[in-house]
Amino acid sequence: MDEVHNNRTSLAKGAKDIAKEAKRHAAKNFSKAVDRASDEYSAHRSYNRFQNEDEEEDNYNSYAQQDGTYPNNAANDEEGASSDATEGHDDEDEIYEGEYQGVPAYSDGKAQDSQVALGKPVSDSAKSRKELENERQADEEELAQQYELIMQECGHGRFQWQLFFVLGLALMSDGVEVFVVGFVLPSAETDMCVPNSGAGWLGSIVYLGMMFGAFFWGGLSDKVGRKQCLLISMSVNGFFAFLSSFVQGYSTFLFCRMVSGFGIGGAVPIVFSYFAEVLAREKRGEHLSWLCMFWMIGGIYASAMAWAIIPHYGWSFSMGSAYQFHSWRVFVVVCALPCVSAVVALTFMPESPRFFLETGKHDEAWMVLKHIHDTNMRARGEPERVFTVNRIKVPRQLDELVEMQSESANPVLKVLCKIKAELRGIWLTFMRCFNYPVKDNTIKLAAVWFTLSFGFYGLSVWFPDVIKHLQADEYASRVKIHNNERIEDFTFNFTLENQIHRNGAFVNDRFISMKIKAVTFIDSSFFNCYFEDVSSVGSFFKNCSFVDSFFYNTDIDDTKLTNSRIINSSFHHNKTGCQMTFDDDYSAYWVYFVNFLGTLAVLPGNIVSALLMDKIGRLSMLGGSMVLSGISCFFLWFGTSESMMIFMLCLYNGLSISAWNSLDVVTAELYPTDRRGTGFGFCNAMCKLAAVLGNLIFGSLVGITKAIPILLASSVLVGGGLVGLRLPDTRANVLM
């Protein structure tokens, strides 16, 4: 009996020894296979989906350990040997958590506890920071090549188009936000009784919010992910945009629009970074250009809604004199709808797989890539096609020193510490944008973004005001002048418009239920006159005298009485606040229609740039478009009529849009993945800074001279185009 027991024990021990020897032999074969595959990949940079039987067997043997089997069948042939996938690991092995979800394991170059890494005589702890960064750079280059081949296998199909429309809604929201400022500005300042000293702050403060938002959200997207940052930033924009339509004070309204701009500032840098990372190289330029069309669609949407809503001042309600909700507030609510739609749709989309790989999350990246592949294959009618990628290179993760609080610390201090760490990380990533080899590209890109934005936004502020000045000059040319008139015992119950009354005398007259628009009384006298329910727009009484007169429910106050004398006259129940009495002001329709035409003129340029982006090159289109738009801007000098100015504006918009599209594509392709959001955000922040300066400089020159704005815009556009031609061509680059 003891002999039988000893034989069984010896047999079991022998079986275990054989199994361990088989495992060591399998690990050795696997290391050789990985080295051989790496050498072949580095030499040929090819990724063949279909291989002969021998190559399939070699690949199977190379990746068999990750799938839970062994490269040779020695262990399985031995009686009593176990498989990791079926019987479990030995006590000293860990169970791979992704194994149960069908995710293949990967090797990051680190030796397991029971293995010795071949070809690594020096440990990571003994290497300098520079050496580790060089190794990471090499890993990133290898990943970029492999990722390009993986995206080619995934194909371009339903998934990319779904993401295209979702991100398009976010980009549309950015376009709407830019146009909302110009459309709402006149009505909001009038409705909220904004003095001249506060006028114009709305446009500048929104662009300032977008500037800081672009830098912050773009940098944060490199830390926590594209989708998550875009969701948060768009939610901030939608909430405060919606809230701004209900607040009554101008300062509160400014704050809401500033925070709303801060949120939408992250849209452009994140949207283009996100979409570029799911496109193969041959599709990237074209489809990023098609994505730019949504910015134009946002401008058309805002122009059409302003045209349809704002001039209809009957679309309003009030709760006493304390709460007014006029039509321009309805317009603000309607303009927040694309943002809300984008937030809802974005929740159903996955994170960028390229970002997952950059941060070492192999399993999550593999699952997203498989989802992209399967979605596209099902849409093609080929659901049987198998995603053949088993191993994806993950760059070496460099540990960063992060200040941590103890577990017993105050929760508020923990949050502050976390915020401080994130901000420090954003700043360090930003500083890396000025390291070799991307330093020169960052400076050139910032210059091109600044010059293109300065010319575009400067003219967008200057041009509508020029149209208004032309309209005002034409309106003033039709003014009716009345001199030395005397009117007695007459009742005015109709509208007086575009008139000048000099040295007039009004005796025992009644002004009842009437409107006075653009009427100026100069050196006139009112004796025993009665004013009731009178509304005035752009009307003033200069050096006038009111004797024994009575005012009831009018908006005539000290702001409209310039150097006038009030003798034995009284004011009762005067209208408070700024009265929206522009029912008959049809000039608003014309302004919105002109913006609508200018935005629609972008459509041909968008189509041309999308079709030719990958054919003639990004830089040729960027430089050529900026130079041509600068030349077309110069011809605005010769515009003497509204129709000619509008034609030149449409031509300028159609030519400049190709530069915008090319610049978006080049910026997304020039930066490595770990700095793409930060670099794009910085460039977009420079864009918004130029918009602020353009608002201030061009706005101050309206009505003074048109030579300086035109020459300034033309010169900066041509100069920026020449700088853009010095950028490296990214047409043949893989997306690092």
Coordinates of C-alpha atoms in Angstrom, one line a residue, residues 176 179-187 298-313 315 327-335 585-596 599:
V176 CA -23.8 79.5 -33.0
F179 CA -22.9 84.6 -34.0
V180 CA -25.2 84.9 -31.0
V181 CA -23.0 87.7 -29.6
G182 CA -23.4 90.0 -32.6
F183 CA -27.2 89.3 -33.0
V184 CA -28.1 89.7 -29.3
L185 CA -25.8 92.7 -28.5
P186 CA -28.0 95.6 -29.8
S187 CA -31.2 94.2 -28.3
G298 CA -24.2 76.9 -36.9
G299 CA -23.8 80.4 -38.5
I300 CA -26.7 79.8 -40.9
Y301 CA -28.8 78.4 -38.0
A302 CA -28.1 81.5 -35.8
S303 CA -28.7 83.9 -38.7
A304 CA -32.0 82.2 -39.7
M305 CA -33.3 82.1 -36.1
A306 CA -32.3 85.7 -35.5
W307 CA -34.1 86.8 -38.7
A308 CA -37.2 84.8 -37.7
I309 CA -37.4 85.7 -34.0
I310 CA -35.7 88.9 -32.8
P311 CA -37.6 91.5 -34.9
H312 CA -40.9 90.0 -33.7
Y313 CA -41.1 91.9 -30.4
W315 CA -43.0 87.4 -28.8
S327 CA -38.0 88.0 -28.2
W328 CA -34.2 88.2 -28.1
R329 CA -34.3 86.0 -25.0
V330 CA -36.3 83.4 -27.0
F331 CA -33.6 83.5 -29.6
V332 CA -30.9 82.7 -26.9
V333 CA -32.9 79.7 -25.7
V334 CA -33.3 78.4 -29.3
C335 CA -29.6 78.8 -29.9
D585 CA -37.7 98.9 -37.5
Y586 CA -37.2 96.7 -40.5
S587 CA -33.4 97.4 -40.8
A588 CA -32.9 94.4 -38.4
Y589 CA -34.2 92.1 -41.1
W590 CA -31.6 93.4 -43.6
V591 CA -28.7 93.0 -41.1
Y592 CA -29.6 89.4 -40.4
F593 CA -30.1 88.7 -44.1
V594 CA -26.7 90.0 -44.9
N595 CA -25.1 87.8 -42.3
F596 CA -27.1 84.8 -43.6
T599 CA -22.4 82.5 -44.0

